[in-house]
Amino acid sequence: MTEPGFLETLNSLFGGAVTTLIGAFTGRLMYHSGEVKLGRRRFFGKELLWEIPVAIGMAIIGEAVASHFDLGQPVRTGLVAMLAYLGPRGAEALMTAWLCRKK
C-alpha cells in the first residue's frame, strides 16, 4: 500500500471543495507573488483583495472543465491551480489558441 500524496491528504482532511479552493488560491498567490517580485504590486496591497473573486471564479471554471473531461482529484486540483494562475485573461488566451489552432 502506498502512502497518500499531498493532494490526497488534503482531500481526505478537508474534502474536494476546500482542496479545490486551496489550489485556486495557491495559483492566484503564485501570480500575485510574481507581480510583487516584478515591482508592479505591493504584497499587502488592495490588489490582493481582488484576487479572492478571481480565485473563486477560476475554481468554478476549473471544476467545470475537469468535470467535462472526467479528471480525477489530483489532476482536477492541478488544473484549477493552473487556471487560477493564468487568470481570466490567460485562460481566454489559452482557449483562443486552442480553438483557433490549425488542423
Short mmCIF file of N, CA, C and O in Angstrom, two decimals:
data_model
loop_
_atom_site.label_atom_id
_atom_site.label_comp_id
_atom_site.label_asym_id
_atom_site.label_seq_id
_atom_site.Cartn_x
_atom_site.Cartn_y
_atom_site.Cartn_z
N MET A 1 0.84 -1.17 0.00
CA MET A 1 0.00 0.00 0.00
C MET A 1 0.89 1.24 0.00
O MET A 1 1.79 1.38 0.82
N THR A 2 0.63 2.17 -0.91
CA THR A 2 1.44 3.38 -0.99
C THR A 2 0.86 4.47 -0.10
O THR A 2 -0.33 4.49 0.20
N GLU A 3 1.74 5.34 0.33
CA GLU A 3 1.32 6.47 1.15
C GLU A 3 0.56 7.47 0.27
O GLU A 3 0.93 7.69 -0.88
N PRO A 4 -0.49 8.09 0.81
CA PRO A 4 -1.22 9.09 0.02
C PRO A 4 -0.35 10.32 -0.21
O PRO A 4 0.46 10.70 0.64
N GLY A 5 -0.54 10.95 -1.35
CA GLY A 5 0.19 12.16 -1.68
C GLY A 5 -0.40 13.37 -0.98
O GLY A 5 -1.38 13.29 -0.24
N PHE A 6 0.19 14.52 -1.26
CA PHE A 6 -0.23 15.76 -0.62
C PHE A 6 -1.69 16.08 -0.92
O PHE A 6 -2.47 16.39 -0.02
N LEU A 7 -2.07 16.02 -2.20
CA LEU A 7 -3.45 16.35 -2.56
C LEU A 7 -4.44 15.34 -2.01
O LEU A 7 -5.54 15.72 -1.60
N GLU A 8 -4.09 14.07 -2.00
CA GLU A 8 -4.99 13.07 -1.43
C GLU A 8 -5.19 13.31 0.06
O GLU A 8 -6.29 13.15 0.59
N THR A 9 -4.12 13.72 0.75
CA THR A 9 -4.23 14.01 2.18
C THR A 9 -5.12 15.23 2.42
O THR A 9 -5.99 15.19 3.29
N LEU A 10 -4.91 16.30 1.64
CA LEU A 10 -5.79 17.47 1.76
C LEU A 10 -7.24 17.10 1.48
O LEU A 10 -8.15 17.54 2.19
N ASN A 11 -7.43 16.31 0.45
CA ASN A 11 -8.79 15.91 0.07
C ASN A 11 -9.46 15.10 1.18
O ASN A 11 -10.63 15.29 1.47
N SER A 12 -8.71 14.20 1.80
CA SER A 12 -9.31 13.39 2.87
C SER A 12 -9.55 14.20 4.14
O SER A 12 -10.48 13.94 4.88
N LEU A 13 -8.70 15.21 4.39
CA LEU A 13 -8.87 16.04 5.58
C LEU A 13 -10.00 17.06 5.42
O LEU A 13 -10.79 17.28 6.34
N PHE A 14 -10.05 17.72 4.26
CA PHE A 14 -10.96 18.85 4.09
C PHE A 14 -12.08 18.61 3.09
O PHE A 14 -13.04 19.37 3.07
N GLY A 15 -11.94 17.63 2.23
CA GLY A 15 -12.94 17.41 1.19
C GLY A 15 -12.53 18.07 -0.11
O GLY A 15 -11.62 18.90 -0.15
N GLY A 16 -13.20 17.69 -1.16
CA GLY A 16 -12.83 18.15 -2.50
C GLY A 16 -13.02 19.64 -2.73
O GLY A 16 -12.21 20.28 -3.39
N ALA A 17 -14.08 20.23 -2.18
CA ALA A 17 -14.34 21.65 -2.41
C ALA A 17 -13.25 22.52 -1.80
O ALA A 17 -12.76 23.46 -2.44
N VAL A 18 -12.86 22.21 -0.58
CA VAL A 18 -11.81 23.01 0.08
C VAL A 18 -10.47 22.79 -0.62
O VAL A 18 -9.70 23.74 -0.81
N THR A 19 -10.20 21.56 -1.04
CA THR A 19 -8.96 21.28 -1.76
C THR A 19 -8.90 22.07 -3.06
O THR A 19 -7.87 22.62 -3.42
N THR A 20 -10.03 22.15 -3.75
CA THR A 20 -10.11 22.93 -4.98
C THR A 20 -9.85 24.40 -4.70
O THR A 20 -9.10 25.05 -5.43
N LEU A 21 -10.45 24.93 -3.65
CA LEU A 21 -10.22 26.34 -3.31
C LEU A 21 -8.78 26.60 -2.89
O LEU A 21 -8.21 27.64 -3.22
N ILE A 22 -8.17 25.65 -2.17
CA ILE A 22 -6.76 25.79 -1.81
C ILE A 22 -5.91 25.87 -3.09
O ILE A 22 -5.01 26.69 -3.20
N GLY A 23 -6.21 25.01 -4.05
CA GLY A 23 -5.49 25.04 -5.32
C GLY A 23 -5.68 26.36 -6.04
O GLY A 23 -4.72 26.94 -6.58
N ALA A 24 -6.91 26.88 -6.06
CA ALA A 24 -7.18 28.14 -6.74
C ALA A 24 -6.48 29.31 -6.05
O ALA A 24 -5.87 30.15 -6.72
N PHE A 25 -6.55 29.36 -4.72
CA PHE A 25 -5.88 30.44 -4.01
C PHE A 25 -4.36 30.34 -4.13
O PHE A 25 -3.67 31.35 -4.20
N THR A 26 -3.84 29.13 -4.19
CA THR A 26 -2.40 28.96 -4.39
C THR A 26 -1.98 29.47 -5.76
O THR A 26 -0.96 30.15 -5.89
N GLY A 27 -2.77 29.16 -6.78
CA GLY A 27 -2.47 29.66 -8.13
C GLY A 27 -2.48 31.17 -8.19
O GLY A 27 -1.59 31.79 -8.78
N ARG A 28 -3.48 31.81 -7.57
CA ARG A 28 -3.54 33.27 -7.58
C ARG A 28 -2.42 33.87 -6.75
O ARG A 28 -1.87 34.93 -7.09
N LEU A 29 -2.05 33.21 -5.65
CA LEU A 29 -0.95 33.71 -4.83
C LEU A 29 0.38 33.63 -5.59
O LEU A 29 1.22 34.53 -5.48
N MET A 30 0.55 32.58 -6.38
CA MET A 30 1.76 32.48 -7.20
C MET A 30 1.81 33.63 -8.22
O MET A 30 2.86 34.23 -8.43
N TYR A 31 0.67 33.92 -8.84
CA TYR A 31 0.63 35.03 -9.80
C TYR A 31 0.92 36.35 -9.09
O TYR A 31 1.72 37.16 -9.56
N HIS A 32 0.25 36.58 -7.97
CA HIS A 32 0.42 37.80 -7.21
C HIS A 32 1.87 37.97 -6.76
O HIS A 32 2.43 39.08 -6.84
N SER A 33 2.50 36.91 -6.31
CA SER A 33 3.90 36.96 -5.88
C SER A 33 4.81 37.34 -7.03
O SER A 33 5.79 38.08 -6.84
N GLY A 34 4.51 36.85 -8.23
CA GLY A 34 5.29 37.23 -9.40
C GLY A 34 5.17 38.71 -9.71
O GLY A 34 6.16 39.37 -10.06
N GLU A 35 3.97 39.25 -9.55
CA GLU A 35 3.76 40.69 -9.77
C GLU A 35 4.51 41.51 -8.72
O GLU A 35 5.06 42.56 -9.03
N VAL A 36 4.53 41.03 -7.48
CA VAL A 36 5.26 41.71 -6.41
C VAL A 36 6.76 41.68 -6.73
O VAL A 36 7.45 42.70 -6.61
N LYS A 37 7.23 40.55 -7.16
CA LYS A 37 8.66 40.40 -7.48
C LYS A 37 9.08 41.35 -8.60
O LYS A 37 10.19 41.89 -8.59
N LEU A 38 8.18 41.57 -9.58
CA LEU A 38 8.48 42.48 -10.67
C LEU A 38 8.30 43.95 -10.29
O LEU A 38 8.57 44.84 -11.09
N GLY A 39 7.82 44.21 -9.07
CA GLY A 39 7.64 45.57 -8.60
C GLY A 39 6.35 46.22 -9.07
O GLY A 39 6.19 47.44 -8.94
N ARG A 40 5.42 45.46 -9.59
CA ARG A 40 4.15 46.02 -10.07
C ARG A 40 3.11 46.15 -8.97
O ARG A 40 2.11 46.84 -9.16
N ARG A 41 3.32 45.46 -7.85
CA ARG A 41 2.37 45.47 -6.74
C ARG A 41 3.12 45.44 -5.42
O ARG A 41 4.26 45.00 -5.37
N ARG A 42 2.42 45.88 -4.37
CA ARG A 42 2.90 45.64 -3.02
C ARG A 42 2.26 44.34 -2.58
O ARG A 42 1.15 44.00 -2.99
N PHE A 43 2.93 43.60 -1.70
CA PHE A 43 2.38 42.30 -1.32
C PHE A 43 1.06 42.45 -0.59
O PHE A 43 0.08 41.79 -0.90
N PHE A 44 1.01 43.33 0.40
CA PHE A 44 -0.23 43.55 1.14
C PHE A 44 -0.90 44.82 0.66
O PHE A 44 -1.11 45.76 1.41
N GLY A 45 -1.26 44.84 -0.60
CA GLY A 45 -1.96 45.98 -1.17
C GLY A 45 -3.40 45.63 -1.46
O GLY A 45 -3.86 44.49 -1.27
N LYS A 46 -4.15 46.64 -1.94
CA LYS A 46 -5.56 46.41 -2.26
C LYS A 46 -5.73 45.40 -3.39
O LYS A 46 -6.78 44.78 -3.51
N GLU A 47 -4.70 45.22 -4.22
CA GLU A 47 -4.78 44.26 -5.31
C GLU A 47 -5.00 42.84 -4.82
O GLU A 47 -5.61 42.02 -5.50
N LEU A 48 -4.48 42.57 -3.63
CA LEU A 48 -4.63 41.23 -3.06
C LEU A 48 -6.10 40.89 -2.82
O LEU A 48 -6.51 39.74 -2.99
N LEU A 49 -6.91 41.87 -2.47
CA LEU A 49 -8.34 41.62 -2.27
C LEU A 49 -9.05 41.23 -3.57
O LEU A 49 -10.00 40.45 -3.55
N TRP A 50 -8.59 41.79 -4.69
CA TRP A 50 -9.21 41.46 -5.98
C TRP A 50 -8.91 40.03 -6.42
O TRP A 50 -9.58 39.50 -7.31
N GLU A 51 -7.92 39.42 -5.81
CA GLU A 51 -7.58 38.05 -6.17
C GLU A 51 -8.60 37.04 -5.63
O GLU A 51 -8.71 35.93 -6.15
N ILE A 52 -9.35 37.41 -4.60
CA ILE A 52 -10.31 36.47 -4.00
C ILE A 52 -11.41 36.08 -4.98
O ILE A 52 -11.61 34.88 -5.23
N PRO A 53 -12.14 37.04 -5.59
CA PRO A 53 -13.17 36.62 -6.54
C PRO A 53 -12.60 35.94 -7.78
O PRO A 53 -13.23 35.04 -8.35
N VAL A 54 -11.40 36.34 -8.18
CA VAL A 54 -10.77 35.68 -9.34
C VAL A 54 -10.48 34.22 -9.01
O VAL A 54 -10.76 33.32 -9.81
N ALA A 55 -9.95 33.97 -7.82
CA ALA A 55 -9.65 32.60 -7.41
C ALA A 55 -10.92 31.75 -7.36
O ALA A 55 -10.94 30.61 -7.84
N ILE A 56 -11.99 32.30 -6.78
CA ILE A 56 -13.23 31.54 -6.69
C ILE A 56 -13.82 31.29 -8.07
O ILE A 56 -14.24 30.18 -8.40
N GLY A 57 -13.81 32.31 -8.92
CA GLY A 57 -14.32 32.14 -10.28
C GLY A 57 -13.53 31.13 -11.08
O GLY A 57 -14.09 30.29 -11.78
N MET A 58 -12.21 31.18 -10.96
CA MET A 58 -11.38 30.23 -11.69
C MET A 58 -11.54 28.82 -11.12
O MET A 58 -11.42 27.83 -11.86
N ALA A 59 -11.83 28.69 -9.83
CA ALA A 59 -12.10 27.37 -9.25
C ALA A 59 -13.36 26.78 -9.85
O ALA A 59 -13.41 25.59 -10.18
N ILE A 60 -14.39 27.61 -10.01
CA ILE A 60 -15.64 27.13 -10.62
C ILE A 60 -15.42 26.72 -12.06
O ILE A 60 -15.86 25.65 -12.50
N ILE A 61 -14.71 27.56 -12.81
CA ILE A 61 -14.43 27.24 -14.21
C ILE A 61 -13.56 25.98 -14.32
O ILE A 61 -13.82 25.09 -15.13
N GLY A 62 -12.53 25.90 -13.47
CA GLY A 62 -11.66 24.72 -13.50
C GLY A 62 -12.39 23.44 -13.15
O GLY A 62 -12.16 22.39 -13.76
N GLU A 63 -13.28 23.50 -12.17
CA GLU A 63 -14.08 22.32 -11.82
C GLU A 63 -14.97 21.90 -12.98
O GLU A 63 -15.16 20.71 -13.22
N ALA A 64 -15.55 22.87 -13.68
CA ALA A 64 -16.40 22.55 -14.83
C ALA A 64 -15.60 21.88 -15.94
O ALA A 64 -16.04 20.87 -16.52
N VAL A 65 -14.42 22.41 -16.23
CA VAL A 65 -13.57 21.81 -17.26
C VAL A 65 -13.13 20.41 -16.84
O VAL A 65 -13.18 19.46 -17.64
N ALA A 66 -12.73 20.26 -15.60
CA ALA A 66 -12.29 18.95 -15.09
C ALA A 66 -13.43 17.95 -15.12
O ALA A 66 -13.23 16.77 -15.45
N SER A 67 -14.63 18.40 -14.79
CA SER A 67 -15.80 17.51 -14.84
C SER A 67 -16.10 17.09 -16.27
O SER A 67 -16.43 15.94 -16.53
N HIS A 68 -15.98 18.04 -17.19
CA HIS A 68 -16.23 17.73 -18.61
C HIS A 68 -15.28 16.64 -19.11
O HIS A 68 -15.69 15.75 -19.85
N PHE A 69 -14.02 16.73 -18.73
CA PHE A 69 -13.03 15.75 -19.17
C PHE A 69 -12.91 14.57 -18.22
O PHE A 69 -12.05 13.71 -18.42
N ASP A 70 -13.74 14.51 -17.19
CA ASP A 70 -13.80 13.40 -16.23
C ASP A 70 -12.43 13.13 -15.61
O ASP A 70 -11.95 12.00 -15.59
N LEU A 71 -11.80 14.19 -15.09
CA LEU A 71 -10.48 14.07 -14.49
C LEU A 71 -10.58 13.67 -13.04
O LEU A 71 -11.53 14.03 -12.34
N GLY A 72 -9.60 12.95 -12.54
CA GLY A 72 -9.54 12.54 -11.14
C GLY A 72 -9.10 13.69 -10.25
O GLY A 72 -8.66 14.74 -10.72
N GLN A 73 -9.19 13.49 -8.95
CA GLN A 73 -8.95 14.57 -7.99
C GLN A 73 -7.57 15.21 -8.06
O GLN A 73 -7.50 16.43 -8.13
N PRO A 74 -6.47 14.50 -8.08
CA PRO A 74 -5.19 15.23 -8.12
C PRO A 74 -5.04 16.07 -9.39
O PRO A 74 -4.59 17.22 -9.33
N VAL A 75 -5.44 15.53 -10.52
CA VAL A 75 -5.34 16.27 -11.78
C VAL A 75 -6.33 17.44 -11.78
O VAL A 75 -6.02 18.53 -12.25
N ARG A 76 -7.48 17.22 -11.22
CA ARG A 76 -8.52 18.25 -11.12
C ARG A 76 -8.00 19.47 -10.34
O ARG A 76 -8.15 20.60 -10.79
N THR A 77 -7.38 19.23 -9.20
CA THR A 77 -6.85 20.32 -8.39
C THR A 77 -5.70 21.02 -9.11
O THR A 77 -5.59 22.25 -9.06
N GLY A 78 -4.87 20.27 -9.78
CA GLY A 78 -3.78 20.86 -10.56
C GLY A 78 -4.29 21.74 -11.69
O GLY A 78 -3.75 22.82 -11.95
N LEU A 79 -5.35 21.29 -12.36
CA LEU A 79 -5.96 22.09 -13.43
C LEU A 79 -6.53 23.38 -12.87
O LEU A 79 -6.34 24.46 -13.45
N VAL A 80 -7.19 23.31 -11.73
CA VAL A 80 -7.75 24.51 -11.10
C VAL A 80 -6.62 25.48 -10.73
O VAL A 80 -6.72 26.68 -10.98
N ALA A 81 -5.55 24.97 -10.14
CA ALA A 81 -4.42 25.83 -9.76
C ALA A 81 -3.80 26.49 -11.00
O ALA A 81 -3.47 27.68 -10.98
N MET A 82 -3.66 25.73 -12.08
CA MET A 82 -3.08 26.28 -13.30
C MET A 82 -3.97 27.37 -13.88
O MET A 82 -3.50 28.44 -14.25
N LEU A 83 -5.28 27.11 -13.96
CA LEU A 83 -6.20 28.10 -14.49
C LEU A 83 -6.27 29.33 -13.59
O LEU A 83 -6.37 30.46 -14.09
N ALA A 84 -6.20 29.13 -12.28
CA ALA A 84 -6.21 30.27 -11.37
C ALA A 84 -4.95 31.10 -11.54
O ALA A 84 -5.00 32.33 -11.49
N TYR A 85 -3.82 30.45 -11.76
CA TYR A 85 -2.58 31.17 -12.02
C TYR A 85 -2.71 32.01 -13.29
O TYR A 85 -2.32 33.17 -13.33
N LEU A 86 -3.26 31.42 -14.34
CA LEU A 86 -3.43 32.13 -15.60
C LEU A 86 -4.43 33.27 -15.48
O LEU A 86 -4.29 34.30 -16.13
N GLY A 87 -5.46 33.07 -14.66
CA GLY A 87 -6.49 34.09 -14.50
C GLY A 87 -7.41 34.12 -15.71
O GLY A 87 -7.25 33.37 -16.67
N PRO A 88 -8.40 35.00 -15.69
CA PRO A 88 -9.36 35.06 -16.79
C PRO A 88 -8.72 35.39 -18.13
O PRO A 88 -9.05 34.78 -19.15
N ARG A 89 -7.80 36.34 -18.16
CA ARG A 89 -7.17 36.71 -19.43
C ARG A 89 -6.29 35.59 -19.97
O ARG A 89 -6.28 35.30 -21.16
N GLY A 90 -5.53 34.98 -19.10
CA GLY A 90 -4.67 33.87 -19.52
C GLY A 90 -5.47 32.68 -19.99
O GLY A 90 -5.13 32.03 -20.98
N ALA A 91 -6.57 32.37 -19.28
CA ALA A 91 -7.42 31.27 -19.69
C ALA A 91 -8.08 31.56 -21.03
O ALA A 91 -8.22 30.68 -21.89
N GLU A 92 -8.47 32.83 -21.24
CA GLU A 92 -9.05 33.22 -22.53
C GLU A 92 -8.04 33.06 -23.66
O GLU A 92 -8.35 32.54 -24.73
N ALA A 93 -6.80 33.49 -23.42
CA ALA A 93 -5.75 33.36 -24.43
C ALA A 93 -5.47 31.89 -24.74
O ALA A 93 -5.29 31.51 -25.91
N LEU A 94 -5.44 31.05 -23.70
CA LEU A 94 -5.22 29.62 -23.88
C LEU A 94 -6.35 28.99 -24.68
O LEU A 94 -6.11 28.22 -25.62
N MET A 95 -7.59 29.33 -24.35
CA MET A 95 -8.74 28.79 -25.04
C MET A 95 -8.79 29.26 -26.50
O MET A 95 -9.06 28.48 -27.41
N THR A 96 -8.48 30.53 -26.73
CA THR A 96 -8.47 31.06 -28.09
C THR A 96 -7.41 30.37 -28.94
O THR A 96 -7.67 29.99 -30.08
N ALA A 97 -6.23 30.18 -28.37
CA ALA A 97 -5.16 29.48 -29.10
C ALA A 97 -5.57 28.06 -29.42
O ALA A 97 -5.29 27.55 -30.51
N TRP A 98 -6.24 27.40 -28.47
CA TRP A 98 -6.66 26.02 -28.70
C TRP A 98 -7.76 25.94 -29.75
O TRP A 98 -7.74 25.08 -30.62
N LEU A 99 -8.73 26.85 -29.68
CA LEU A 99 -9.84 26.82 -30.63
C LEU A 99 -9.44 27.26 -32.03
O LEU A 99 -10.03 26.80 -33.01
N CYS A 100 -8.43 28.12 -32.13
CA CYS A 100 -8.01 28.65 -33.44
C CYS A 100 -6.81 27.91 -34.03
O CYS A 100 -6.27 28.35 -35.03
N ARG A 101 -6.43 26.80 -33.42
CA ARG A 101 -5.27 26.06 -33.94
C ARG A 101 -5.59 25.47 -35.30
O ARG A 101 -6.73 25.18 -35.64
N LYS A 102 -4.55 25.31 -36.09
CA LYS A 102 -4.73 24.74 -37.44
C LYS A 102 -4.75 23.24 -37.34
O LYS A 102 -3.99 22.64 -36.63
N LYS A 103 -5.67 22.66 -38.07
CA LYS A 103 -5.80 21.20 -38.02
C LYS A 103 -5.09 20.55 -39.16
O LYS A 103 -4.77 21.02 -40.14
#
